[in-house]
């Protein structure tokens, strides 16, 4: 009976944590992302990246600079044993790696791409088993009309 309650609670938590995983093309992620706390992330279609005030949106206690620039890349889909690696050639996916120029090993971040009733969102994590709260999710600064209904 306890197991059933835990599974039911986990399903509710996912509904509040940004929705379902969303596999998207590079062009859909390009642009500005932010949350109500003022955290901002800009992803370029060329793989460039910049952020401001992102630490409070990062789950898992990463020690990252308050402002940074670098690049982003998709992870490959997990293989039969669950291994997923950053792939320079990937043009779509549901998880991205954020790499800061000249960063120390203490700032290793990924972003899970999700879709809910409000459209696409990003959950920045150190540990892929983490879920963002509604306040931590980064959302498109100006959502594209085609993004909201796209599957």
mmCIF file of C-alpha atoms in Angstrom, residues 6-94:
data_model
loop_
_atom_site.group_PDB
_atom_site.id
_atom_site.type_symbol
_atom_site.label_atom_id
_atom_site.label_comp_id
_atom_site.label_asym_id
_atom_site.label_seq_id
_atom_site.Cartn_x
_atom_site.Cartn_y
_atom_site.Cartn_z
ATOM 1 C CA UNK A 6 4.659 6.768 -3.415
ATOM 2 C CA UNK A 7 4.005 6.044 -7.089
ATOM 3 C CA UNK A 8 0.859 8.170 -7.075
ATOM 4 C CA UNK A 9 2.696 11.056 -5.400
ATOM 5 C CA UNK A 10 5.520 10.757 -7.951
ATOM 6 C CA UNK A 11 3.015 11.109 -10.777
ATOM 7 C CA UNK A 12 1.599 14.277 -9.230
ATOM 8 C CA UNK A 13 5.096 15.708 -8.719
ATOM 9 C CA UNK A 14 5.906 15.238 -12.398
ATOM 10 C CA UNK A 15 2.791 17.147 -13.406
ATOM 11 C CA UNK A 16 4.059 20.150 -11.432
ATOM 12 C CA UNK A 17 7.655 19.779 -12.576
ATOM 13 C CA UNK A 18 7.340 20.972 -16.147
ATOM 14 C CA UNK A 19 5.378 18.164 -17.766
ATOM 15 C CA UNK A 20 6.614 15.459 -20.095
ATOM 16 C CA UNK A 21 10.010 15.195 -21.765
ATOM 17 C CA UNK A 22 9.983 16.981 -25.114
ATOM 18 C CA UNK A 23 12.371 16.063 -27.916
ATOM 19 C CA UNK A 24 12.960 19.275 -29.870
ATOM 20 C CA UNK A 25 15.158 20.596 -32.671
ATOM 21 C CA UNK A 26 17.952 23.083 -32.018
ATOM 22 C CA UNK A 27 15.939 25.929 -33.573
ATOM 23 C CA UNK A 28 13.140 25.591 -30.975
ATOM 24 C CA UNK A 29 15.574 26.118 -28.090
ATOM 25 C CA UNK A 30 17.296 29.159 -29.595
ATOM 26 C CA UNK A 31 16.334 32.376 -27.845
ATOM 27 C CA UNK A 32 15.821 33.748 -24.360
ATOM 28 C CA UNK A 33 14.591 31.755 -21.347
ATOM 29 C CA UNK A 34 13.794 33.161 -17.895
ATOM 30 C CA UNK A 35 11.777 32.638 -14.728
ATOM 31 C CA UNK A 36 9.963 34.871 -12.233
ATOM 32 C CA UNK A 37 13.115 35.100 -10.067
ATOM 33 C CA UNK A 38 14.972 36.992 -12.804
ATOM 34 C CA UNK A 39 17.232 34.146 -13.899
ATOM 35 C CA UNK A 40 18.030 34.377 -17.609
ATOM 36 C CA UNK A 41 19.502 31.953 -20.114
ATOM 37 C CA UNK A 42 20.061 32.716 -23.791
ATOM 38 C CA UNK A 43 20.674 29.803 -26.170
ATOM 39 C CA UNK A 44 21.969 30.546 -29.667
ATOM 40 C CA UNK A 45 21.016 28.471 -32.714
ATOM 41 C CA UNK A 46 24.781 28.166 -33.302
ATOM 42 C CA UNK A 47 25.257 26.453 -29.915
ATOM 43 C CA UNK A 48 26.372 29.571 -28.038
ATOM 44 C CA UNK A 49 25.045 30.265 -24.532
ATOM 45 C CA UNK A 50 24.946 33.107 -21.981
ATOM 46 C CA UNK A 51 23.346 33.314 -18.554
ATOM 47 C CA UNK A 52 22.694 35.786 -15.751
ATOM 48 C CA UNK A 53 21.672 35.129 -12.127
ATOM 49 C CA UNK A 54 21.160 31.434 -12.805
ATOM 50 C CA UNK A 55 22.300 29.921 -9.486
ATOM 51 C CA UNK A 56 18.894 30.025 -7.790
ATOM 52 C CA UNK A 57 17.328 28.162 -10.741
ATOM 53 C CA UNK A 58 19.888 25.329 -10.568
ATOM 54 C CA UNK A 59 18.969 22.217 -8.601
ATOM 55 C CA UNK A 60 21.632 20.139 -6.903
ATOM 56 C CA UNK A 61 23.961 22.754 -5.444
ATOM 57 C CA UNK A 62 26.199 23.565 -8.389
ATOM 58 C CA UNK A 63 28.874 26.134 -7.744
ATOM 59 C CA UNK A 64 28.502 28.215 -10.894
ATOM 60 C CA UNK A 65 29.342 31.828 -11.679
ATOM 61 C CA UNK A 66 26.534 34.370 -11.527
ATOM 62 C CA UNK A 67 27.083 35.329 -15.179
ATOM 63 C CA UNK A 68 28.714 33.172 -17.822
ATOM 64 C CA UNK A 69 29.096 32.442 -21.512
ATOM 65 C CA UNK A 70 29.856 29.192 -23.269
ATOM 66 C CA UNK A 71 28.088 26.631 -25.451
ATOM 67 C CA UNK A 72 25.343 24.061 -25.325
ATOM 68 C CA UNK A 73 24.923 20.649 -26.964
ATOM 69 C CA UNK A 74 22.366 17.853 -26.983
ATOM 70 C CA UNK A 75 22.943 14.549 -25.234
ATOM 71 C CA UNK A 76 22.452 11.377 -27.261
ATOM 72 C CA UNK A 77 19.361 9.327 -26.373
ATOM 73 C CA UNK A 78 20.212 6.721 -23.685
ATOM 74 C CA UNK A 79 21.454 3.399 -25.065
ATOM 75 C CA UNK A 80 20.377 -0.058 -23.863
ATOM 76 C CA UNK A 81 22.298 0.360 -20.571
ATOM 77 C CA UNK A 82 21.122 3.944 -20.049
ATOM 78 C CA UNK A 83 24.333 5.703 -21.115
ATOM 79 C CA UNK A 84 23.869 9.130 -22.707
ATOM 80 C CA UNK A 85 26.770 11.310 -23.879
ATOM 81 C CA UNK A 86 27.131 14.846 -25.227
ATOM 82 C CA UNK A 87 27.077 14.707 -29.013
ATOM 83 C CA UNK A 88 28.473 17.563 -31.136
ATOM 84 C CA UNK A 89 26.549 16.297 -34.168
ATOM 85 C CA UNK A 90 23.107 15.983 -32.516
ATOM 86 C CA UNK A 91 20.539 18.489 -33.775
ATOM 87 C CA UNK A 92 17.652 17.434 -31.534
ATOM 88 C CA UNK A 93 16.994 15.927 -28.126
ATOM 89 C CA UNK A 94 15.324 16.332 -24.742
#
